[in-house]
CSV table of C-alpha atoms and ligand atoms in Angstrom, one decimal:
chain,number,residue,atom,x,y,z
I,1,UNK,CA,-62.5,-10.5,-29.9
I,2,UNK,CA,-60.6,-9.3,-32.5
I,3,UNK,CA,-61.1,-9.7,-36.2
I,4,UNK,CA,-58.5,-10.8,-38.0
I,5,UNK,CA,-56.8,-8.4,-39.8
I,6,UNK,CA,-56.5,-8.7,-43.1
I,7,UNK,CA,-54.4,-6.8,-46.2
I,8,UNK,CA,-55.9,-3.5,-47.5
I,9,UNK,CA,-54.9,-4.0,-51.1
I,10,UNK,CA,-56.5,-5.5,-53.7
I,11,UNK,CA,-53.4,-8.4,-54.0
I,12,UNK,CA,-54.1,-11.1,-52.4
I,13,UNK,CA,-51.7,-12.3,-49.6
I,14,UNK,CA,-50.2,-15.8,-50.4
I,15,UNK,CA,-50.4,-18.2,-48.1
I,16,UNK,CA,-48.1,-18.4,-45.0
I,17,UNK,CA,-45.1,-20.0,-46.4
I,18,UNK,CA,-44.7,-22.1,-43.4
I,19,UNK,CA,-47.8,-23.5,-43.0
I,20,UNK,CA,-46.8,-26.0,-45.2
I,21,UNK,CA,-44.5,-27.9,-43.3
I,22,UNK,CA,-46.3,-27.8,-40.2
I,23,UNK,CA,-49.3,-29.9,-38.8
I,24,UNK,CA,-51.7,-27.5,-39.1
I,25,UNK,CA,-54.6,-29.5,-36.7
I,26,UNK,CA,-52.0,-29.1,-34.2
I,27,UNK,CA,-51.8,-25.8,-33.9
I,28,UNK,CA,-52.1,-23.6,-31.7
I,29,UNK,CA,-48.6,-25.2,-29.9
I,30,UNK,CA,-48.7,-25.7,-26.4
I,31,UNK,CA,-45.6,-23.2,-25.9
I,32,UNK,CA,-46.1,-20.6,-23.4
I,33,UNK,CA,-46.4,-16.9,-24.4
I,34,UNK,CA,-42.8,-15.8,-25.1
I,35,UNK,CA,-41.0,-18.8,-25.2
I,36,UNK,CA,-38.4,-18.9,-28.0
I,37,UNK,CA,-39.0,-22.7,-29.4
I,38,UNK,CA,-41.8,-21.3,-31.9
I,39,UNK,CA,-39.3,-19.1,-33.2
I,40,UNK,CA,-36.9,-21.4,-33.8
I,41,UNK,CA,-39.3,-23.8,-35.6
I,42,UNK,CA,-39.7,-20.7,-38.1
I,43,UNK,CA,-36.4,-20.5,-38.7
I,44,UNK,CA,-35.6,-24.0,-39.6
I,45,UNK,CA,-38.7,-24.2,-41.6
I,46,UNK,CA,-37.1,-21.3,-43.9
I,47,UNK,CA,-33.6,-22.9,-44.3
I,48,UNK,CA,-35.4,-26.2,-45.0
I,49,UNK,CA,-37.6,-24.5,-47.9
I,50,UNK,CA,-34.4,-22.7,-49.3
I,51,UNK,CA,-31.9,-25.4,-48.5
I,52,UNK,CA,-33.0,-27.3,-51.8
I,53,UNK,CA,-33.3,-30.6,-50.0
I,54,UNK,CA,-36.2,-33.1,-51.1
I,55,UNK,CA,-38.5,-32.6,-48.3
I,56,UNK,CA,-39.7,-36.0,-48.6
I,57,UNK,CA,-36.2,-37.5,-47.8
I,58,UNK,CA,-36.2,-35.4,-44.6
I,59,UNK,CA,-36.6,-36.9,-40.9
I,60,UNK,CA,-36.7,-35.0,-37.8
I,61,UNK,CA,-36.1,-37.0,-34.5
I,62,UNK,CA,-36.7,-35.2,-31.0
I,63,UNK,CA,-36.5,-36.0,-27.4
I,64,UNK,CA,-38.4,-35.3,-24.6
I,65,UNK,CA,-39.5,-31.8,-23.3
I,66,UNK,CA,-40.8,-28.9,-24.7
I,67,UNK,CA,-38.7,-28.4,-27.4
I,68,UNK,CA,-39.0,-32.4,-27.9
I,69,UNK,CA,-42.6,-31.4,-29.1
I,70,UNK,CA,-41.4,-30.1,-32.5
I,71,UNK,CA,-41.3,-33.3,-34.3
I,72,UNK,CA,-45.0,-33.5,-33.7
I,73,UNK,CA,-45.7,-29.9,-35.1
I,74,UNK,CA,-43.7,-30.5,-38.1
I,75,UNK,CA,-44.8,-31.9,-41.6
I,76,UNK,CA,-42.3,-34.4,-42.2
I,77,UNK,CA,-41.1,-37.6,-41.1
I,78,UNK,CA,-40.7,-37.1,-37.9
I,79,UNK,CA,-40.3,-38.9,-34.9
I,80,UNK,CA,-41.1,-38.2,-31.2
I,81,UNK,CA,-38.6,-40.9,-29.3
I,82,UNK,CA,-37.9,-41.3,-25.7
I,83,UNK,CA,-36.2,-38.9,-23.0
I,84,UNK,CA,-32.4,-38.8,-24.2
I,85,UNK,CA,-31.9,-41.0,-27.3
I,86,UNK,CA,-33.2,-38.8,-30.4
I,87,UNK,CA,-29.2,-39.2,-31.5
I,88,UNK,CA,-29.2,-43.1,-31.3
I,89,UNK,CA,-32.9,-43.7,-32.9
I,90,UNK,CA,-31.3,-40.9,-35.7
I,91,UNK,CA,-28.1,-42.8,-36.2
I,92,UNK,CA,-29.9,-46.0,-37.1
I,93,UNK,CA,-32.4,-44.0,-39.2
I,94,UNK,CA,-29.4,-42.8,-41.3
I,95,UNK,CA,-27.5,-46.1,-41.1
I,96,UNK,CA,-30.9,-48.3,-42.7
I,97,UNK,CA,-32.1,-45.3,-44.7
I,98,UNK,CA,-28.7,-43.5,-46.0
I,99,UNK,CA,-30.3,-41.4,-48.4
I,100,UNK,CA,-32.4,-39.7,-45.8
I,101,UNK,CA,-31.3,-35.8,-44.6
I,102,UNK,CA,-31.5,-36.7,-40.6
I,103,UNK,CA,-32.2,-33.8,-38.4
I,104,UNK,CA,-32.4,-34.1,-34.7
I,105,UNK,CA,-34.4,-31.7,-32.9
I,106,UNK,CA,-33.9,-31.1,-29.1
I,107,UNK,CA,-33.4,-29.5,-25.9
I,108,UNK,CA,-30.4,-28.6,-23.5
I,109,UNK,CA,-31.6,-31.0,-21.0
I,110,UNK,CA,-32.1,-34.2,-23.2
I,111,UNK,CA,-29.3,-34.1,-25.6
I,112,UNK,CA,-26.5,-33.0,-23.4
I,113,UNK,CA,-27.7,-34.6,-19.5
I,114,UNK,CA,-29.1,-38.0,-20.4
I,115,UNK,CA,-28.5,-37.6,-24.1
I,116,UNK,CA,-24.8,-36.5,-23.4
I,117,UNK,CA,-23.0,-39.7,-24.4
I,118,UNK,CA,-24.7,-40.1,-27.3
I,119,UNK,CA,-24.3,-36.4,-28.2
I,120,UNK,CA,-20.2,-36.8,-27.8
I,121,UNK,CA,-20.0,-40.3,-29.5
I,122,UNK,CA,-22.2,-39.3,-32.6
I,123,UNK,CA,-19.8,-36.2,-33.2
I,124,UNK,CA,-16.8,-38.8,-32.4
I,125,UNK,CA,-17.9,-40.9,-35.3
I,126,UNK,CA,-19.4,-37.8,-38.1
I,127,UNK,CA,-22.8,-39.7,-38.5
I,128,UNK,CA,-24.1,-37.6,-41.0
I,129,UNK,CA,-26.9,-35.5,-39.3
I,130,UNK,CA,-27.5,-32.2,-37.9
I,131,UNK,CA,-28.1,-31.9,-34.8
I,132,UNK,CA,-30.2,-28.5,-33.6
I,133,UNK,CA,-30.8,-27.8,-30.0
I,134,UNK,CA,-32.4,-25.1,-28.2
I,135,UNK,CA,-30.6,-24.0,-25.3
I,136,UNK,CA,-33.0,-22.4,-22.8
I,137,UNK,CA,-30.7,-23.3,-20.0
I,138,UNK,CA,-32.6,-25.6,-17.6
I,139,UNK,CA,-34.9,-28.4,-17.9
I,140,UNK,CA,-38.2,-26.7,-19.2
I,141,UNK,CA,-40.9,-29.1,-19.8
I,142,UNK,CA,-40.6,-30.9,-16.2
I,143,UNK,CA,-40.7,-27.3,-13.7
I,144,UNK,CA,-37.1,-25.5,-14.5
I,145,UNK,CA,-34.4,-27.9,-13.1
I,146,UNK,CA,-30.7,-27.3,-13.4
I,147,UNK,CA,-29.5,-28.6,-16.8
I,148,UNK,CA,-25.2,-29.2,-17.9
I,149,UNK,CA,-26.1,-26.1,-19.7
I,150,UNK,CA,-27.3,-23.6,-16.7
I,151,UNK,CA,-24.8,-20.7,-15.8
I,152,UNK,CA,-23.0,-20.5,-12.7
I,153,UNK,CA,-25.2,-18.8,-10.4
I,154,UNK,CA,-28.3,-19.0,-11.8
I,155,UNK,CA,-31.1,-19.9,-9.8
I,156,UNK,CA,-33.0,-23.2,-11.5
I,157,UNK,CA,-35.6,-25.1,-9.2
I,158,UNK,CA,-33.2,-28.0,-7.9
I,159,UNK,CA,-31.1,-25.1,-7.2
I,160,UNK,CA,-32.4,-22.5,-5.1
I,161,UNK,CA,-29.1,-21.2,-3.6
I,162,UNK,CA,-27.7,-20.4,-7.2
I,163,UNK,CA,-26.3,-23.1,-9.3
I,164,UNK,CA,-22.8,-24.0,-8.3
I,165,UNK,CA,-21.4,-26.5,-11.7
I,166,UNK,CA,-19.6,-25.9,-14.1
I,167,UNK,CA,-21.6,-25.1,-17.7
I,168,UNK,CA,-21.1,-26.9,-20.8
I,169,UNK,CA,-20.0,-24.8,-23.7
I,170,UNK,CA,-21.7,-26.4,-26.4
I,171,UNK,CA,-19.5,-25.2,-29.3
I,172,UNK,CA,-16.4,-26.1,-27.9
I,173,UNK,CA,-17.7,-30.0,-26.8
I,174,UNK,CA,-19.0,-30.8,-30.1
I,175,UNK,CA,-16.1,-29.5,-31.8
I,176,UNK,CA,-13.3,-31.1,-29.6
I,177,UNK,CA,-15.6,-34.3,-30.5
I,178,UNK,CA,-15.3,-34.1,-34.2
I,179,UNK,CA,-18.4,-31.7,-35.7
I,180,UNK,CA,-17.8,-30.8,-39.1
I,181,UNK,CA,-20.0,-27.6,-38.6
I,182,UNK,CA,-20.6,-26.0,-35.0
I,183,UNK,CA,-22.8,-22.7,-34.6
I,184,UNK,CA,-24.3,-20.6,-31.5
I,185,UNK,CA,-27.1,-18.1,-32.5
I,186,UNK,CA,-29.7,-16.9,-30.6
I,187,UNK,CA,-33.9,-17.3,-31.4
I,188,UNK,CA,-33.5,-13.1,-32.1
I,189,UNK,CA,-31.3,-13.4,-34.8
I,190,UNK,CA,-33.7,-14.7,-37.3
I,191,UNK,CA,-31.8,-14.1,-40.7
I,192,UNK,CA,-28.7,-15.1,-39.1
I,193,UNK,CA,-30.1,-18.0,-37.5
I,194,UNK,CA,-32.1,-19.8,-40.6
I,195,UNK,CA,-28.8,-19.3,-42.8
I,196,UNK,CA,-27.1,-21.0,-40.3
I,197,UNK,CA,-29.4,-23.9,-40.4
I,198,UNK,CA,-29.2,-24.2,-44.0
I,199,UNK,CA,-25.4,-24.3,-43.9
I,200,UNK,CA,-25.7,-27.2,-41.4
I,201,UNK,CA,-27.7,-29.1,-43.7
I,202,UNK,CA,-25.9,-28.5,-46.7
I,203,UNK,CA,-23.0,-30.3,-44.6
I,204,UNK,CA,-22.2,-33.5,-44.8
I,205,UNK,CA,-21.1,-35.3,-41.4
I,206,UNK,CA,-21.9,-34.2,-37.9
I,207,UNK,CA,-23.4,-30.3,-38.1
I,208,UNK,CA,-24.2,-28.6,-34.6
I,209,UNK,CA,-26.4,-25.5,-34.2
I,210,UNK,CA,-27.1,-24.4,-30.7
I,211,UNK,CA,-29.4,-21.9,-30.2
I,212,UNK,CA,-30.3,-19.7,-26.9
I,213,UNK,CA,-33.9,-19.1,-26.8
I,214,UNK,CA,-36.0,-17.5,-23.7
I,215,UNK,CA,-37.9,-20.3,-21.4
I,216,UNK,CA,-39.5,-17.3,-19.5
I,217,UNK,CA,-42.6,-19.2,-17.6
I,218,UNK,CA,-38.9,-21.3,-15.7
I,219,UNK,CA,-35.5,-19.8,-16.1
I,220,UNK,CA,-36.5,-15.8,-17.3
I,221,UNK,CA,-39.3,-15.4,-14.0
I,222,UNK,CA,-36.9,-17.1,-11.7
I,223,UNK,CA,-34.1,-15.4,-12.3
I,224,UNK,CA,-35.8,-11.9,-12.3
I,225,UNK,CA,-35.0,-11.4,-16.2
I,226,UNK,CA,-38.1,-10.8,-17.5
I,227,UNK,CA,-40.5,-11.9,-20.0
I,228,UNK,CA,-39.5,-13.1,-23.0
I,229,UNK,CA,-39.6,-10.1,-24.8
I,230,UNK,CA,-36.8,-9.0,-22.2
I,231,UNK,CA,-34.4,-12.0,-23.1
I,232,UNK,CA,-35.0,-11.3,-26.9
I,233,UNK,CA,-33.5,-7.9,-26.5
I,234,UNK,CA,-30.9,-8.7,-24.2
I,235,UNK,CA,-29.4,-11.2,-26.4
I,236,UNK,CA,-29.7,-8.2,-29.4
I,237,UNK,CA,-27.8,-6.0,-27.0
I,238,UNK,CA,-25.1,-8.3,-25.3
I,239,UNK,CA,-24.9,-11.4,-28.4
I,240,UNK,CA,-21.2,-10.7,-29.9
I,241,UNK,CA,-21.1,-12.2,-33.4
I,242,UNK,CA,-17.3,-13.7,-34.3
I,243,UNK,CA,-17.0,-16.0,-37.0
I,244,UNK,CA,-15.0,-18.4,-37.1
I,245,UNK,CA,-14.4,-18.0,-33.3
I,246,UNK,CA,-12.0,-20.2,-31.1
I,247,UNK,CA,-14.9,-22.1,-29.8
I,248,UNK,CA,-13.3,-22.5,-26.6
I,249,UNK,CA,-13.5,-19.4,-25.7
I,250,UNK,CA,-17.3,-18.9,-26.3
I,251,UNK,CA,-18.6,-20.2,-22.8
I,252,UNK,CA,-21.5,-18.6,-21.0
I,253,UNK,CA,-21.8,-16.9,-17.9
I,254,UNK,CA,-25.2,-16.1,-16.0
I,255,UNK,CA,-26.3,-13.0,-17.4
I,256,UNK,CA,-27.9,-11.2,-14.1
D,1,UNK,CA,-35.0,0.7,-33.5
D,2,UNK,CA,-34.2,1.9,-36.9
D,3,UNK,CA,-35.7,5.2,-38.0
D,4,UNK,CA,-39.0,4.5,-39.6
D,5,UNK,CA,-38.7,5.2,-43.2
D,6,UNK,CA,-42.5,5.9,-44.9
D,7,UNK,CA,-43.0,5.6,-48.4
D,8,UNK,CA,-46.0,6.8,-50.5
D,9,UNK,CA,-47.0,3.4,-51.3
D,10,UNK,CA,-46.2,0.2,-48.7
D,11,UNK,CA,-44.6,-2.0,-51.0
D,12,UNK,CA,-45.9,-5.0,-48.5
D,13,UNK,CA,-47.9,-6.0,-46.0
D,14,UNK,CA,-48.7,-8.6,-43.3
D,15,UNK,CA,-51.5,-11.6,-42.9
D,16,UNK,CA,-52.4,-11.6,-38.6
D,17,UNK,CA,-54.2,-14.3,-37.0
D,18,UNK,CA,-55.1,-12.7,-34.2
D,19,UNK,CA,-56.8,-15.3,-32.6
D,20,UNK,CA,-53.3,-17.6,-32.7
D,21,UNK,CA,-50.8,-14.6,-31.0
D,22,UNK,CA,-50.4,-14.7,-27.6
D,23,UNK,CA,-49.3,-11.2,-27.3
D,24,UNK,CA,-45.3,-11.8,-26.9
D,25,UNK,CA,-44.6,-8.8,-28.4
D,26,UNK,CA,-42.1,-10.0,-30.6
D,27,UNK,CA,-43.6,-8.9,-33.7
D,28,UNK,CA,-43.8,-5.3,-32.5
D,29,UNK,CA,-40.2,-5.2,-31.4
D,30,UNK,CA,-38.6,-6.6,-34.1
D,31,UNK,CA,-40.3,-5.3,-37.2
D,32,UNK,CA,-37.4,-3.2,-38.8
D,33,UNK,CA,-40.0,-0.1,-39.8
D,34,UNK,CA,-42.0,0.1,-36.7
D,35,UNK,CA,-45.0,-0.7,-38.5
D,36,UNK,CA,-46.5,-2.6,-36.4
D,37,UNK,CA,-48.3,-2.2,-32.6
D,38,UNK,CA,-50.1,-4.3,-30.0
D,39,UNK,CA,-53.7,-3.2,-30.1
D,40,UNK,CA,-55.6,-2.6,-27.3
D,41,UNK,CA,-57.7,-5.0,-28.2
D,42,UNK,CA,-57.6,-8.6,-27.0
D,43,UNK,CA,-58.5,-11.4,-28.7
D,44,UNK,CA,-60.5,-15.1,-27.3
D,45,UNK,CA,-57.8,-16.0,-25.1
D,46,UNK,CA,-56.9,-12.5,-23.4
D,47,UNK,CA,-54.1,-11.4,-25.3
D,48,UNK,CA,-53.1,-8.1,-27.2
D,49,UNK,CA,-52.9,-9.4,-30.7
D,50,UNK,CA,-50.9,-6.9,-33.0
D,51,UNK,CA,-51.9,-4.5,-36.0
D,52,UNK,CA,-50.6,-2.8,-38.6
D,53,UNK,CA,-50.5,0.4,-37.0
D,54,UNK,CA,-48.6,2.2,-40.0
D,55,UNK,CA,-49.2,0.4,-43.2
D,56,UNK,CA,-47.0,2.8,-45.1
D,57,UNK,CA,-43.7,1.5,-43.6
D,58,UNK,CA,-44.4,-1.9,-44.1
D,59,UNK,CA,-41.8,-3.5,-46.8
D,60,UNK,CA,-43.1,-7.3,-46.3
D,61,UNK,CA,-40.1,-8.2,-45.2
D,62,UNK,CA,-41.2,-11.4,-43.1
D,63,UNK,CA,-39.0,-10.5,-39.8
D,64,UNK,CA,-41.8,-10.0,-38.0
D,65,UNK,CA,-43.1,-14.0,-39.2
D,66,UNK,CA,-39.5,-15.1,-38.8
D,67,UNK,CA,-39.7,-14.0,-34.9
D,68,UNK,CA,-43.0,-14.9,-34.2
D,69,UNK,CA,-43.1,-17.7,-32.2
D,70,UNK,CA,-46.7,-18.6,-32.4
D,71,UNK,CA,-46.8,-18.6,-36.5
D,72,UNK,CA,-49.4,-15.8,-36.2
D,73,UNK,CA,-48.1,-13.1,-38.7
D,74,UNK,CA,-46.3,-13.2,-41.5
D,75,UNK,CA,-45.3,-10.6,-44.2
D,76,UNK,CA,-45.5,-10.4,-47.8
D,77,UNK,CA,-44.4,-8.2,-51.0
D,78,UNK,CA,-47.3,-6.6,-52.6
D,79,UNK,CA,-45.5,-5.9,-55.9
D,80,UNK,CA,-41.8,-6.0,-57.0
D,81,UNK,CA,-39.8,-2.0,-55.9
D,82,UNK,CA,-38.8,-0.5,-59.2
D,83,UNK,CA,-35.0,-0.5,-59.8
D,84,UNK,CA,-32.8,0.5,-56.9
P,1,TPP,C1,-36.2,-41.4,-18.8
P,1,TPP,C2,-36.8,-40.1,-18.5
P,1,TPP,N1,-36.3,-39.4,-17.5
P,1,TPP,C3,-36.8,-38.2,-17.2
P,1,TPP,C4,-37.9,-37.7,-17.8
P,1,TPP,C5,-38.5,-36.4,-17.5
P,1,TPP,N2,-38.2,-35.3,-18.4
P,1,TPP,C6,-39.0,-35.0,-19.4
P,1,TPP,S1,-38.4,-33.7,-20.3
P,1,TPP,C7,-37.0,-33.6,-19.3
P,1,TPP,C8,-36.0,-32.5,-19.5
P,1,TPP,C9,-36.2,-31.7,-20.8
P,1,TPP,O1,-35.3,-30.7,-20.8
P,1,TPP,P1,-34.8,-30.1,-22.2
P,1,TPP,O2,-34.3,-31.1,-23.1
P,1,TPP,O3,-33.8,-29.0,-21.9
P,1,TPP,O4,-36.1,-29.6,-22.8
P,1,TPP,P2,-37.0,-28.2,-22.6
P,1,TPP,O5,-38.2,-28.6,-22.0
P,1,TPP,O6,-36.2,-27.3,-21.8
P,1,TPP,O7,-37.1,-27.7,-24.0
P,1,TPP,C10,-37.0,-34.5,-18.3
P,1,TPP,C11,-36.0,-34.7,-17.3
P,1,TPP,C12,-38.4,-38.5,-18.9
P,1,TPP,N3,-39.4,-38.1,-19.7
P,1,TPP,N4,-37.8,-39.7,-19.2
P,2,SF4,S1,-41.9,-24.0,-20.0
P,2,SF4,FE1,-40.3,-22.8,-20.9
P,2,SF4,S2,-39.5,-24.0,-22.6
P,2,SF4,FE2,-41.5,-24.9,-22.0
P,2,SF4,S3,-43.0,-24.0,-23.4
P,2,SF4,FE3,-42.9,-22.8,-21.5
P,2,SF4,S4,-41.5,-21.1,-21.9
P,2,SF4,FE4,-41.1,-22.7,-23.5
P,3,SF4,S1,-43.2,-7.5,-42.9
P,3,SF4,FE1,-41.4,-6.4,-42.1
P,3,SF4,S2,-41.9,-4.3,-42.2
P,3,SF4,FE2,-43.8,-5.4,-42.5
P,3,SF4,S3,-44.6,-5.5,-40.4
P,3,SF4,FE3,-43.5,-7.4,-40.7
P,3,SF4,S4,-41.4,-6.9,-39.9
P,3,SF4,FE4,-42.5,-4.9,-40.2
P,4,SF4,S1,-44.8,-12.2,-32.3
P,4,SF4,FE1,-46.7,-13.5,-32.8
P,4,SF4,S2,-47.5,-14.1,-30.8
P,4,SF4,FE2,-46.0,-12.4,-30.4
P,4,SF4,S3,-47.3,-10.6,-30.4
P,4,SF4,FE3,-46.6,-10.8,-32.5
P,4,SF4,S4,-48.2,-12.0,-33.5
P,4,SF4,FE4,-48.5,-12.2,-31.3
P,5,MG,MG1,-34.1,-27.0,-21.9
């Protein structure tokens, strides 16, 4: 056992800053060693305590899977809805509750596969919300399944032989649909990342952030690439930043 | 990783619950001074929980809390640098 390490100075260190807004009888998250959703969380929880926003007129609506767990981990309205429909149980949070800031909070799988619809009609009609998803290119919670979002190629349980669809690039669907505000970032590129965030909600109208972040316990080990330390540097090496790119030509191939 | 630049006095520092990390590593790769390391120690549930293996780099800048996906570090300033 290690003790915990504390600061050598006579200051004393403040509190973690996040802590805050998380439920902290929750935590430790059930997130696997290396998996990039914590990170994320971290991020979001920084552009939400510098966005300005009054946290009490903030909701956060997941799905189902792992990343659908961060409603629960979070200290705010939040709500944990069924497989898919985070986007539909947001829209009529905003349309009975206008004043609220309405985040949704979600995977690959659930708000592109059987949330898809709702995904393309919510940016059809700008419902003000911000939509966050963490891309970690197959179905995570239930064993690593092929997702819209898996590369050609790329090995996912339900395809063994390599997966043979086409991807969705995310940037370019939700801003062919009508986002006001469409972002890719990656869970390494923290600062980058929790500015974006805040830019999303400071939008008003459909915002999008999609960001890629390691599932290594079922896309990194079946696909030989690693731990999640080794997806965190590969997207530092091989993650191009363009601004204001033509999001349609921003989609993804399988790294291998 | 950037070339570690010491200073007489760290201007920050970090807070590590070691018994939170699960030993990702993230921390260690990320933190812009090379402060930090895993230690060879483990903690409750069998992981290598980091330390602040060279205090002096340290500028609190928070990257390494930023990346850590576990919220088991975090970095702070221990007193405002002087001028530029
Ligand atoms: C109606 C329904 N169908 C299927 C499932 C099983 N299921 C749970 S999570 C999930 C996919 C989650 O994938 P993603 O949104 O990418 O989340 P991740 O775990 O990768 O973060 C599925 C298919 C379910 N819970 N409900
Ligand atoms: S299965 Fe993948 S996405 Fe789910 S917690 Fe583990 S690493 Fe993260
Ligand atoms: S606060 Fe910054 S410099 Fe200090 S250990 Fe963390 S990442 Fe490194
Ligand atoms: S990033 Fe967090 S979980 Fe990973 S090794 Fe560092 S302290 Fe532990
Ligand atoms: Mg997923």
């Amino acid at each position: 056992m290690v003790e915990e390490q504390l600061f050598d100075e006579e200051v004393a260190a403040p509190a973690n800053p996040i802590e805050s807004l998380l439920r902290m009888d929750r935590i430790p998250h059930i997130w696997c060693p290396g998996c990039g959703i914590g990170t994320t969380v971290n991020c979001f929880i920084r552009a939400l305590q510098t966005s300005g926003l009054n946290l009490d007129k903030v909701a956060v609506v997941s799905g189902i899977g792992c990343t659908g767990r961060v409603a629960g981990y979070l200290d705010l309205d939040s709500f944990h809805t069924t497989h898919g429909r985070a986007i539909p149980f947001a829209t009529g949070l905003k349309l009975a509750n206008p004043e609220l800031k309405v985040v949704v909070y979600s995977g690959d799988g659930d708000l592109t596969a059987i949330g898809g619809n709702h995904f393309i009609h919510a940016a059809r009609r700008n419902v003000d919300m911000t939509v966050i998803l963490v891309n970690n290119m197959i179905y995570g919670m239930t064993g690593g399944q092929v997702a819209p979002t898996t590369p050609l190629n790329a090995t996912a349980s339900t395809t063994p032989h390599g997966n043979f669809e086409q991807t969705f690039n995310l940037p370019f669907l939700a801003e062919s649909c009508g986002a006001v505000y469409v972002a890719r970032w990656t869970a390494s590129h923290v600062r980058h990342l929790t500015k974006s965030i805040k830019e999303a909600l400071g939008k008003k109208g459909f915002s999008f952030v999609e960001i890629l972040a390691p599932c290594p316990t079922l896309f990194s080990r079946r696909n030989k690439l690693g731990d999640g330390l080794d997806q965190m540097e590969y997207y530092q090496e091989h993650a191009e930043i363009r601004h204001g790119a033509d999001t349609k030509t921003v989609g993804m191939d399988f790294q291998s | 990783m950037s070339e570690p630049t010491p200073t007489k006095k760290a201007r920050g520092s970090v807070v590590i619950m070691a018994e939170r990390c699960k030993g990702c590593g993230f921390c260690v790769e990320f933190c812009p001074t090379d402060a930090l390391d895993l230690s060879s120690q483990y903690n409750a549930k069998g992981y290598h929980p980091p330390v602040l293996a060279r205090k002096d780099n340290c500028t609190g800048c928070d990257i390494c809390g930023m990346v850590c996906p576990d919220f088991a570090i975090y970095g702070f300033i221990k007193k405002p640098t002087k001028g530029h």
